[in-house]
Short mmCIF file of C-alpha atoms and ligand atoms in Angstrom, two decimals:
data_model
loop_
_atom_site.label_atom_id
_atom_site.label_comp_id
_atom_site.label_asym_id
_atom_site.label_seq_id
_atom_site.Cartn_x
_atom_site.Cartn_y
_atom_site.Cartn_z
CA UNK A 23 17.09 6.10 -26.53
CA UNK A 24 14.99 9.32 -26.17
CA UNK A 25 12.45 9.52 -23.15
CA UNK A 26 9.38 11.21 -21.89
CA UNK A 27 8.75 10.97 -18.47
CA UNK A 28 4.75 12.24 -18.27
CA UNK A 29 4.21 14.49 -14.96
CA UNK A 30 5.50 17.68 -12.98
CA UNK A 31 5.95 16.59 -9.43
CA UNK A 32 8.88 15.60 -7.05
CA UNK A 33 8.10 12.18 -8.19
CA UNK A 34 8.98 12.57 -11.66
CA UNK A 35 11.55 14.91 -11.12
CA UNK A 36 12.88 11.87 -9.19
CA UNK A 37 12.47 9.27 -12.11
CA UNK A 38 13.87 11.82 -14.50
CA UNK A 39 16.96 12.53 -12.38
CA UNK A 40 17.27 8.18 -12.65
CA UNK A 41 16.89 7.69 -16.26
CA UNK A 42 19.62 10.91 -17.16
CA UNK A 43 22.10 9.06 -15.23
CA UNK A 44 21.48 5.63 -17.73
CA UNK A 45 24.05 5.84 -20.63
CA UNK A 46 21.05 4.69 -22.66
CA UNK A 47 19.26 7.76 -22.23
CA UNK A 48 20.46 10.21 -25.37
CA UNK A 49 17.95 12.37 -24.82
CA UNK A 50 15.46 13.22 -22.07
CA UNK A 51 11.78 15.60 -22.21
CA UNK A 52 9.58 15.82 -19.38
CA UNK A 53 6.19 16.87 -19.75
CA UNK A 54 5.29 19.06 -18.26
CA UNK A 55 7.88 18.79 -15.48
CA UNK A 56 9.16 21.79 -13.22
CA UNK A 57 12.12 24.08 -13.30
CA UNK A 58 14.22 21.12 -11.77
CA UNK A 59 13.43 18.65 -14.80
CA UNK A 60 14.79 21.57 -17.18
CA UNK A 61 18.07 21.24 -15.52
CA UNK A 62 17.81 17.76 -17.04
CA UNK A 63 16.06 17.64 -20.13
CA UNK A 64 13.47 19.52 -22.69
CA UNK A 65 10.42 20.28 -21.04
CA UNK A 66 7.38 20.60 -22.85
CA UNK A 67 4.43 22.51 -21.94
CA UNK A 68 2.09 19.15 -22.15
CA UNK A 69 -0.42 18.36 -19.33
CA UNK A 70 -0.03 14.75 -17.90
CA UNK A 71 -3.88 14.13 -18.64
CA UNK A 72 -3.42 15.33 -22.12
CA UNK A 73 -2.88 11.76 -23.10
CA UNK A 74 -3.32 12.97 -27.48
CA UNK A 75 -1.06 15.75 -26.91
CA UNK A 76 1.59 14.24 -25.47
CA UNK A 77 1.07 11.11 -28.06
CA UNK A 78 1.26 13.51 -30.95
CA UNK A 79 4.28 15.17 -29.20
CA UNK A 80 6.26 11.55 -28.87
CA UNK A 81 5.13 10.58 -32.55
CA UNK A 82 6.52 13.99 -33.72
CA UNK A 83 9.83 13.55 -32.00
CA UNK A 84 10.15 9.48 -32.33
CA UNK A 85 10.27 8.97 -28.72
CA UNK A 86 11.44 5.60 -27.90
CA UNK A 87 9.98 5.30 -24.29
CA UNK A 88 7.58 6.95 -22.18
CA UNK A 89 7.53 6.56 -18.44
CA UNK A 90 4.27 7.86 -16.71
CA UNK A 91 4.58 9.40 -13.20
CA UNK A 92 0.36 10.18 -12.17
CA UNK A 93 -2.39 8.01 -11.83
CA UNK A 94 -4.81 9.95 -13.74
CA UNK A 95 -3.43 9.09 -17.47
CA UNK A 96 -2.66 5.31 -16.36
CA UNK A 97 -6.36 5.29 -15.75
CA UNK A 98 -7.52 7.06 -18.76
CA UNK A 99 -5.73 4.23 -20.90
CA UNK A 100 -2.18 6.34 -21.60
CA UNK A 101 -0.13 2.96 -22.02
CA UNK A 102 -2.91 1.11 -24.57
CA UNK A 103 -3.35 4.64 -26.65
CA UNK A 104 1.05 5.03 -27.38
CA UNK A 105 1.06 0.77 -27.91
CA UNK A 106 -1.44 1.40 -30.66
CA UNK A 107 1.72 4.06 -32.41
CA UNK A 108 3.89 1.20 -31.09
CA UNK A 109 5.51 3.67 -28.66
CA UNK A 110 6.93 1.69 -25.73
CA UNK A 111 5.28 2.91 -22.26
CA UNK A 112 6.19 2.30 -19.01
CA UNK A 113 2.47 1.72 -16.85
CA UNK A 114 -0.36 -0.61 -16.56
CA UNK A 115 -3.28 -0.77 -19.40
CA UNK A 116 -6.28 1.10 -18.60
CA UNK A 117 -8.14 -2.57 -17.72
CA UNK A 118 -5.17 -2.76 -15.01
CA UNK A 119 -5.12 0.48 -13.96
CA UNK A 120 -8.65 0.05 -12.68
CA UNK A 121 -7.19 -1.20 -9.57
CA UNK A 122 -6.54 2.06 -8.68
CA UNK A 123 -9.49 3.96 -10.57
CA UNK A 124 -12.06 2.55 -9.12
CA UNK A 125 -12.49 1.28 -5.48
CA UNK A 126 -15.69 -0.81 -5.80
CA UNK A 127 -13.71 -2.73 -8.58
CA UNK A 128 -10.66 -3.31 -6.50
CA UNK A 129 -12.62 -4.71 -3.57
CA UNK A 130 -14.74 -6.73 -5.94
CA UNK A 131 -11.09 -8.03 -7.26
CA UNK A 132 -9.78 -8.58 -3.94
CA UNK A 133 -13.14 -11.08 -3.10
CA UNK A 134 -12.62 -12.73 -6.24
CA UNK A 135 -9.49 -13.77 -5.23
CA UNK A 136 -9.70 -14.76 -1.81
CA UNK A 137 -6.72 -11.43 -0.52
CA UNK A 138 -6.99 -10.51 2.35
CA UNK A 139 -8.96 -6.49 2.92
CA UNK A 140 -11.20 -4.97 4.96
CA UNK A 141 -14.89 -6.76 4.92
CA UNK A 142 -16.46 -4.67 3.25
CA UNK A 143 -20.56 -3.53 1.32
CA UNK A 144 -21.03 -1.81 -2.00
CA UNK A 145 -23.97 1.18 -2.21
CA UNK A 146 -25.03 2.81 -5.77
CA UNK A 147 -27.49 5.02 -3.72
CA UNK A 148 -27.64 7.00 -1.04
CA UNK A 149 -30.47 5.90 0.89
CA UNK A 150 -29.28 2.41 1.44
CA UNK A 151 -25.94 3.52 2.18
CA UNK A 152 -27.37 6.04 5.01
CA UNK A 153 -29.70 3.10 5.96
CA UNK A 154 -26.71 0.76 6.51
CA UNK A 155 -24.42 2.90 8.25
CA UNK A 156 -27.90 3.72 11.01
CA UNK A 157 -27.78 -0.06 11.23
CA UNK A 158 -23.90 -1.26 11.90
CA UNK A 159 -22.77 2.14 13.50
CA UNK A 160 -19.25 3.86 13.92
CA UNK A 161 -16.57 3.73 13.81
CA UNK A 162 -16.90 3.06 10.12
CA UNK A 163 -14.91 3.45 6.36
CA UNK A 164 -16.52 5.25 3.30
CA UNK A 165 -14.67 5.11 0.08
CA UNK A 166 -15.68 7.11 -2.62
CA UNK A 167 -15.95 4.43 -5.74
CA UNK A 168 -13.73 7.05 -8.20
CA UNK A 169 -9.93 9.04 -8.28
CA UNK A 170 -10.52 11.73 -6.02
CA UNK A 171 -7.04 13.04 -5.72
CA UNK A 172 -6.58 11.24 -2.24
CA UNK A 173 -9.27 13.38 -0.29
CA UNK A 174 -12.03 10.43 -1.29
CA UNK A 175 -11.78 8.47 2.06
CA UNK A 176 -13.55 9.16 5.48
CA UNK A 177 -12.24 7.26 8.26
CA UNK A 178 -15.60 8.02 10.45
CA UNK A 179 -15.46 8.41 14.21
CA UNK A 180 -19.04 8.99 14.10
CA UNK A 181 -22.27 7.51 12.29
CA UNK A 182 -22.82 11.83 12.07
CA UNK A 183 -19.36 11.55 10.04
CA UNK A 184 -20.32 8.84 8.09
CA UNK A 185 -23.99 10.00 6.88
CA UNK A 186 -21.78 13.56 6.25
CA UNK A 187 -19.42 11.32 3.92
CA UNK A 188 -22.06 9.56 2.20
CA UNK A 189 -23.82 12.56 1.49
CA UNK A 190 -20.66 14.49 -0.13
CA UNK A 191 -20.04 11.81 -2.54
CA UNK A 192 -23.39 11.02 -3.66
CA UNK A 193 -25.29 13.46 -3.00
CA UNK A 194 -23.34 16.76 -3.45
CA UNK A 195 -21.20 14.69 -6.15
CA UNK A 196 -17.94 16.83 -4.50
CA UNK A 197 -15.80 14.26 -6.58
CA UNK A 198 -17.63 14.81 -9.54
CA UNK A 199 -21.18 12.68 -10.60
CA UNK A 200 -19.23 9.86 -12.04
CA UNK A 201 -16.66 9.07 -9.29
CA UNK A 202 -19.71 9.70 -6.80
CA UNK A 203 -22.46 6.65 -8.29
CA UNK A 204 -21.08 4.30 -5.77
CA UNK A 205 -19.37 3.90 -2.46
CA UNK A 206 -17.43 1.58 -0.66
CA UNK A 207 -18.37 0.82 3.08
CA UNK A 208 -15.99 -1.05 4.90
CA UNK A 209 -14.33 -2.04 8.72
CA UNK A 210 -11.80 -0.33 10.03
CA UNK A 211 -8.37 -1.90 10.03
CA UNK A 212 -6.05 -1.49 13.39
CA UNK A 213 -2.68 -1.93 12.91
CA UNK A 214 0.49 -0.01 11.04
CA UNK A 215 0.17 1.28 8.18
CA UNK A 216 2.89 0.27 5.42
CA UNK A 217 3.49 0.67 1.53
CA UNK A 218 5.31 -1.81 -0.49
CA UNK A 219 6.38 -1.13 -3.50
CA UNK A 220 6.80 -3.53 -6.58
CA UNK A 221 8.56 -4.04 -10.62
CA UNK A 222 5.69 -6.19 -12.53
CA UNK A 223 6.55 -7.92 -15.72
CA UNK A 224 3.02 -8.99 -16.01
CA UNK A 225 3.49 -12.44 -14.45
CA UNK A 226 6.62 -11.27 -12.18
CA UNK A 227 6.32 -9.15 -9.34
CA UNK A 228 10.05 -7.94 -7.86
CA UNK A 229 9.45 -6.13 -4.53
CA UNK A 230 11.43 -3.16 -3.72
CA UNK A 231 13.12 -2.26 -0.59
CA UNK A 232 10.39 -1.12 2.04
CA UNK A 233 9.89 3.10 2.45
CA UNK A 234 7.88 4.61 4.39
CA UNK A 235 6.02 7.81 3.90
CA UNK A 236 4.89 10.34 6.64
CA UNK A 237 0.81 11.11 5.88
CA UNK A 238 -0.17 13.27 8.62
CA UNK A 239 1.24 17.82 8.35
CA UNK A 240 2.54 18.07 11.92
CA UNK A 241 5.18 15.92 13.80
CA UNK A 242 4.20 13.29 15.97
CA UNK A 243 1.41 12.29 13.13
CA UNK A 244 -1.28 15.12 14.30
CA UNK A 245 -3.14 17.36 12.07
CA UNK A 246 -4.42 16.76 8.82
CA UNK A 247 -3.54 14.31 5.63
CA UNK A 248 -1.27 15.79 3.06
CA UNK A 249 0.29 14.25 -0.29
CA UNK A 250 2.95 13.10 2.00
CA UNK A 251 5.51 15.38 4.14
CA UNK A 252 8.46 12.87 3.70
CA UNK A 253 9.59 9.21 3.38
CA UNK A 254 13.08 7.07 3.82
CA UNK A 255 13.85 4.22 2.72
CA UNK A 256 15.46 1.43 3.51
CA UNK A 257 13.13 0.18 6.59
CA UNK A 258 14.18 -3.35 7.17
CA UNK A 259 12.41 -3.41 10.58
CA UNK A 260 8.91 -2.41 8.76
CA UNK A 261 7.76 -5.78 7.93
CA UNK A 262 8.57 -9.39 9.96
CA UNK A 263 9.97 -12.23 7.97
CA UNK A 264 6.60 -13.77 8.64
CA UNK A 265 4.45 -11.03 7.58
CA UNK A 266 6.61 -10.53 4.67
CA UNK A 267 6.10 -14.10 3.27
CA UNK A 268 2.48 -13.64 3.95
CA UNK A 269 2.59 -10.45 1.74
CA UNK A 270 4.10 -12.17 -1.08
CA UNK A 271 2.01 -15.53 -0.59
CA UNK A 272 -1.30 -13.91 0.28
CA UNK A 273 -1.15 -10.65 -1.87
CA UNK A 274 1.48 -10.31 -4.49
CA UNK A 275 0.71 -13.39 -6.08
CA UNK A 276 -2.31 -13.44 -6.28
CA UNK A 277 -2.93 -9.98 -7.46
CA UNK A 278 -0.36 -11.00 -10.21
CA UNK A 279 -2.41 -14.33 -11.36
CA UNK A 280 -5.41 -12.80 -10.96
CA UNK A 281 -4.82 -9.87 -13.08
CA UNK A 282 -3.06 -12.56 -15.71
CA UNK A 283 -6.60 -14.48 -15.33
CA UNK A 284 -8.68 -11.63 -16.36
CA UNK A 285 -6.35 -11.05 -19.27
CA UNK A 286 -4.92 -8.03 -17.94
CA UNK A 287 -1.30 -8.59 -16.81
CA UNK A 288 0.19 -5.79 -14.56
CA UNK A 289 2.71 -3.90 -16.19
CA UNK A 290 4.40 -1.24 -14.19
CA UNK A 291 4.80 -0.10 -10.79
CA UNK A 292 2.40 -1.78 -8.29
CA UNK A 293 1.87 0.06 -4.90
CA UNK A 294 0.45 -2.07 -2.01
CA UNK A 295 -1.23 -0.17 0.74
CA UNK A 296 -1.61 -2.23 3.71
CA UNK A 297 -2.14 -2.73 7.47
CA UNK A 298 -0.38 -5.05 9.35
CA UNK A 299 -3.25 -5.85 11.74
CA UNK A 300 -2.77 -9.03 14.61
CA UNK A 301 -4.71 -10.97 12.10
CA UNK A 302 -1.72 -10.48 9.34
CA UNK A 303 -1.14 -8.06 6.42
CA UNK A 304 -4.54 -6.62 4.48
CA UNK A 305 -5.08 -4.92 1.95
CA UNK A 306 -6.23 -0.96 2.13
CA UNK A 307 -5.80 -0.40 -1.44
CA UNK A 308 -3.80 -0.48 -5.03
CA UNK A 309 -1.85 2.37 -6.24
CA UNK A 310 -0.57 1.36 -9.97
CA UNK A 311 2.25 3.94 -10.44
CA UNK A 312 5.39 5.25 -7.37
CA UNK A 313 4.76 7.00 -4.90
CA UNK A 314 5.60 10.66 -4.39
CA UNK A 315 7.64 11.02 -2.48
CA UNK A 316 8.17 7.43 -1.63
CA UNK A 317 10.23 7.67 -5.19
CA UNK A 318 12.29 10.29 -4.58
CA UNK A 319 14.62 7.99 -2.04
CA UNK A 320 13.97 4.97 -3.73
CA UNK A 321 15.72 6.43 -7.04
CA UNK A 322 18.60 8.00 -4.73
CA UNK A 323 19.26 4.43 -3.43
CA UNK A 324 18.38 2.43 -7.00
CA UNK A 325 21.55 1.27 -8.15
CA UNK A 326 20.25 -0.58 -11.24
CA UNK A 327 19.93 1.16 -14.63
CA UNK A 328 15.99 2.43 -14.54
CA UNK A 329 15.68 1.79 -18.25
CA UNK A 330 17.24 -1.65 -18.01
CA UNK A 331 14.30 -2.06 -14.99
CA UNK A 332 11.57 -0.70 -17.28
CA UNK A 333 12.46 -2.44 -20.66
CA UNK A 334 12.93 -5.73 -18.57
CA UNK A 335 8.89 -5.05 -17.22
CA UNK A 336 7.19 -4.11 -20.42
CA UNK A 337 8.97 -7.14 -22.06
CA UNK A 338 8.48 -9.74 -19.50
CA UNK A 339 11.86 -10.28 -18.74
CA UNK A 340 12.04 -9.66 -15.00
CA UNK A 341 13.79 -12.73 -13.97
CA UNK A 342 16.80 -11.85 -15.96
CA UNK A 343 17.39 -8.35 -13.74
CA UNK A 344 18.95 -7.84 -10.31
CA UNK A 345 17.88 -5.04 -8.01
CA UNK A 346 20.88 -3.38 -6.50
CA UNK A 347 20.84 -0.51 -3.85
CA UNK A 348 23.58 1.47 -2.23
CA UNK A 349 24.22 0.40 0.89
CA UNK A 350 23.29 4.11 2.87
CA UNK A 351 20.06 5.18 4.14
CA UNK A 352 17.95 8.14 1.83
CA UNK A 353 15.50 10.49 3.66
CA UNK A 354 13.41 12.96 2.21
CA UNK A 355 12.03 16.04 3.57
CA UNK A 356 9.25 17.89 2.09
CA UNK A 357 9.52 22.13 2.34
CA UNK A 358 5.92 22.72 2.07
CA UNK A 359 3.87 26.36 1.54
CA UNK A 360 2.71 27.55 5.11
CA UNK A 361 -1.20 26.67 5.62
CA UNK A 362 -0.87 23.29 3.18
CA UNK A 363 -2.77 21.27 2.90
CA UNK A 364 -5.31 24.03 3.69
CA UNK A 365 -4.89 27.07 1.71
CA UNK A 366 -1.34 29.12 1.29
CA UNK A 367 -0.08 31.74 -0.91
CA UNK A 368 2.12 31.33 -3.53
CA UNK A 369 4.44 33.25 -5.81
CA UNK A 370 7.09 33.44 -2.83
CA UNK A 371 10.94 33.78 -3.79
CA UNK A 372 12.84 30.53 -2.79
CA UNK A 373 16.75 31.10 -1.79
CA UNK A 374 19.50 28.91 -1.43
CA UNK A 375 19.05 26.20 -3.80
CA UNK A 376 22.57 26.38 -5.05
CA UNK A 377 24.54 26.21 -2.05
CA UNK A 378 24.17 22.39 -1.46
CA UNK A 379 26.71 19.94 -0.10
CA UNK A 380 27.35 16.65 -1.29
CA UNK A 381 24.88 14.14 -1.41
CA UNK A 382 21.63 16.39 -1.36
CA UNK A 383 19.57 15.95 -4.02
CA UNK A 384 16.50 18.75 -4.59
CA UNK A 385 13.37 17.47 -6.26
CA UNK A 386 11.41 20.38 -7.02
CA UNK A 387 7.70 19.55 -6.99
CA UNK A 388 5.11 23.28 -6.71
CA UNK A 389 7.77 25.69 -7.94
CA UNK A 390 7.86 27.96 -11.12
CA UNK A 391 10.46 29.91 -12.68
CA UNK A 392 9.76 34.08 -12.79
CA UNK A 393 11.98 35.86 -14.88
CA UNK A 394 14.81 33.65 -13.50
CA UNK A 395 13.77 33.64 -9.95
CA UNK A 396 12.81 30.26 -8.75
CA UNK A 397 9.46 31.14 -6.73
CA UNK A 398 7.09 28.89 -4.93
CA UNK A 399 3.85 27.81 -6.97
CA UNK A 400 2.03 24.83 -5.07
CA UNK A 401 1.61 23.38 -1.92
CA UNK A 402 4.18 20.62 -1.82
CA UNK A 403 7.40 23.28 -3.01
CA UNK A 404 10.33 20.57 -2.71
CA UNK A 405 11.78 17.64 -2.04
CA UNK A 406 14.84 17.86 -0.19
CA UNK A 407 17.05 14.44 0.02
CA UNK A 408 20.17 13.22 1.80
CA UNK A 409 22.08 9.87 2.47
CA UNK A 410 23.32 8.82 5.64
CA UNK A 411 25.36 5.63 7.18
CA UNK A 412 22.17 5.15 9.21
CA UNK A 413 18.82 7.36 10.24
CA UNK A 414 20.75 9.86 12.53
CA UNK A 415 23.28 11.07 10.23
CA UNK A 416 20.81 11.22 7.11
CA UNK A 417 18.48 13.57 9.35
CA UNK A 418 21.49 15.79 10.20
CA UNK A 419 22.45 16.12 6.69
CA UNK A 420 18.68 16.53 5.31
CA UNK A 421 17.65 18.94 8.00
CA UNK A 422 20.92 21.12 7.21
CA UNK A 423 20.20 21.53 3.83
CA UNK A 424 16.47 22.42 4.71
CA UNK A 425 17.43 24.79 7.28
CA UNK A 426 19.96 26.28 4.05
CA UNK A 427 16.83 27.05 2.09
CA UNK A 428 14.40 29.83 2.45
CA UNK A 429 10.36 31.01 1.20
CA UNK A 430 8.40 32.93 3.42
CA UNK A 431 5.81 30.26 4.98
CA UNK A 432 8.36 27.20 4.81
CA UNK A 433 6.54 24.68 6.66
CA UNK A 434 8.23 21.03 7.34
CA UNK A 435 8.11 18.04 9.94
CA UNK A 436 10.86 17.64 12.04
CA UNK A 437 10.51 14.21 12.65
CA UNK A 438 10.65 12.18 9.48
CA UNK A 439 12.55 8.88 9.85
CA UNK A 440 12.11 9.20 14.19
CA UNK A 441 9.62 5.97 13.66
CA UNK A 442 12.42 3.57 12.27
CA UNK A 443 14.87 5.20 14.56
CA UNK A 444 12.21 4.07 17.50
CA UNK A 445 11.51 0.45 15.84
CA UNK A 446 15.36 0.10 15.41
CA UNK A 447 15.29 0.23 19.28
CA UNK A 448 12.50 -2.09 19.85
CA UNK A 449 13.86 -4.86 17.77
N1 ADP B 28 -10.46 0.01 6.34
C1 ADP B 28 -9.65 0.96 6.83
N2 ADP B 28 -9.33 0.99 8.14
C2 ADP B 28 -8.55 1.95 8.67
N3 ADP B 28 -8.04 2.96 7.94
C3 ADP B 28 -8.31 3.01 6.62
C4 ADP B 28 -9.14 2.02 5.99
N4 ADP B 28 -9.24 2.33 4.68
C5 ADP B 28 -8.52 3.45 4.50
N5 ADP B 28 -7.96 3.87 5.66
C6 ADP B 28 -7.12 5.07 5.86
O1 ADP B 28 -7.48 6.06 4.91
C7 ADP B 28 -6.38 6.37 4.07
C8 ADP B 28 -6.85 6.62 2.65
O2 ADP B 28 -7.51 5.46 2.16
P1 ADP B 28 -7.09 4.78 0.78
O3 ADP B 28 -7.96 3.59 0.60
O4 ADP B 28 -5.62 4.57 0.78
O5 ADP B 28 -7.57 5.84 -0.27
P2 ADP B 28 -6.84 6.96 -1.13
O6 ADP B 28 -5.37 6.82 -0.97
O7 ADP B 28 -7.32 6.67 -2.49
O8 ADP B 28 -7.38 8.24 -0.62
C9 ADP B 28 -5.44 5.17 4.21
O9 ADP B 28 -4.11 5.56 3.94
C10 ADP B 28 -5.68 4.75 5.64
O10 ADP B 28 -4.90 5.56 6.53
MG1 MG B 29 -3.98 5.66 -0.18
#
């Protein structure tokens, strides 16, 4: 079977590393992918939101299946436009991947059905959002309505905050006029904060094993939101058997029905954010693809063929596959540029990628190749993973290997996994 896996990130570097190892796989391009994936594959110098290139590309070379890392192509209809060639494509339709594209229709989704979310008002202009915010006050939640590359949400301390949110959506249209028309003004939810990850067939939803990301740049959560510094995965302590069941009862199934009602079954990868608040699991928001780096440990532990997985989804066969995971923990650690997410130079050598011990996996995510050097070229650089009998021993072994490698700026939290290591102790 020849693949395309559609992005350039740790993530996809991830899902490309999976479907190599499938004795299905007889050949393998990544588009654009990094100089990781072209240990791999075939790269080919195709932007992820180039949704007719990279269609003309996988008619030209008969490509059997493509499997789409980003968000931005799901939403511009990627998975409808190669079903039209009759090219088989791993991701939601457009219609579903609205979920995720726009906010105001999620929430409007999530009332229709009765899920559980944030309570929550809907504002296509700027004075009445400005007049509502004067009237219920801070601490508050805008939500830009459109993709904005995860910097679209204000958690506001302050109705000065709030106003300031308002007004960079809508009025200074910082997302972009389109993504800016409306907003989303909700409650804020107390609680943790979790991701759950699922395999949808359309009407089946199989949930993977819980990971958990790390949001915040500095240890001890402080400082400001990145793409994610690192995740591990499993986390068996993350959710209670009670709150799990409501999850499934409350959210997964009826997302699933509800999408099957509207005539747009959810094919793909569905990504629950929630917070576990004293009143039960809610809903922050749909993510219709993996997360990065969420995937990278969830492919290092996947056990189950990837292509088996993903033909079983787009055919509706879900009930016939088995998730299996090796048994050991998988942490990854994020090497980041120094000043990210802020600004930071790049173009900076990287050393010691070769000399890795067993059981480390690199995902590269920002780096380019110069003349054979492998420098740094964004502001997440890699993805460095490890296994481990249990949280202690998998941040010994990750943390060696980071330690191993070298760019001038290296920038990475010390503390990834320390949360499950502290719930471990609670429960
Ligand atoms: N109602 C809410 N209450 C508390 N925190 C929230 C709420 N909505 C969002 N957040 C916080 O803001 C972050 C980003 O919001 P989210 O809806 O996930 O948007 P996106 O990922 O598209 O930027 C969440 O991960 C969460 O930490
Ligand atoms: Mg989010």
């Amino acid at each position: 079977m020849k693949v395309l896996v559609v992005g350039g990130g740790g993530r996809e570097h991830a899902l490309a590393w999976k479907v190599k190892q499938s004795p299905r796989c007889s050949e393998l391009f990544i588009a654009p992918g990094n100089p990781g994936t072209a240990e791999l594959g075939t790269n080919v110098a195709i932007k992820a939101e180039d949704i007719e290139g990279l269609l003309a590309f996988a008619v030209k070379e008969q490509v059997d299946l493509c499997i789409v890392g980003p968000e931005v192509p799901l939403a511009d209809g990627i998975t409808d436009r190669f079903q039209e060639k009759s090219i088989r494509c791993f991701g939601p339709s457009k219609a579903a991947a609205e979920l995720e594209g726009s906010k105001v229709a999620m929430k409007e989704f999530l009332r229709r059905y009765n899920i559980p979310t944030a309570p929550f008002s809907i504002f296509d202009n700027a004075k009445a959002a400005h007049e509502y915010i004067n009237q219920v006050g801070a601490p508050i939640v805008i939500k830009c309505d459109g993709l904005a590359a995860g910097k679209g949400v204000t958690v506001a301390q302050t109705e000065d905050e709030a106003h300031d949110a308002v007004a960079k959506i809508m009025e200074d249209h910082v997302f972009g006029e389109e993504a800016g028309k409306q907003v989303v003004i909700e409650e804020i939810l107390r609680g943790e904060e979790i991701s759950v990850f699922a395999f949808c067939d359309g009407h089946n939803a199989v949930l993977l094993d819980y990971a958990q990301d790390h949001k915040q740049a500095y240890d001890g959560d402080e400082g400001p939101n990145t793409g994610g510094m690192g995740a591990f995965t499993p986390a068996p302590n993350l959710l209670s058997a009670k709150d799990e069941d409501e999850v499934v009862r409350r959210i997964v199934v009826p997302t699933m029905n509800g999408l099957v009602k509207e005539e747009r079954p959810f094919v793909g990868v569905l990504f629950l954010g929630l917070m576990v608040t004293n009143n039960g699991p809610k809903v922050i928001e749909y993510n219709v693809r993996f997360g990065d780096p969420e995937c990278q440990p969830l492919m290092m532990r996947l056990e189950t063929d990837i292509l088996d997985i993903v033909d079983a989804c787009i055919d509706g066969k879900l009930d016939d596959i088995e998730l299996t995971w090796r048994d050991e923990l998988a942490i990854c650690v994020t090497l980041a540029s120094g000043g990210y997410p802020g600004s930071y130079e790049k173009g900076k050598v990287i050393s010691g990628l070769d000399a890795t011990a067993d059981d480390i996996v690199i995902f590269h995510a920002g780096t380019a190749d110069k003349d054979g050097s492998i420098c740094t070229s964004g502001g997440r650089v890699l993805s460095v993973c490890a296994f481990g009998d249990d949280v202690n021993s998998a941040r010994e072994k990750v943390y060696a290997a980071c330690d191993a490698i070298e760019f001038e700026g290296k920038h990475l939290r010390r503390d990834i996994g320390c949360r499950e290591e502290a719930r471990k102790q609670k429960a």
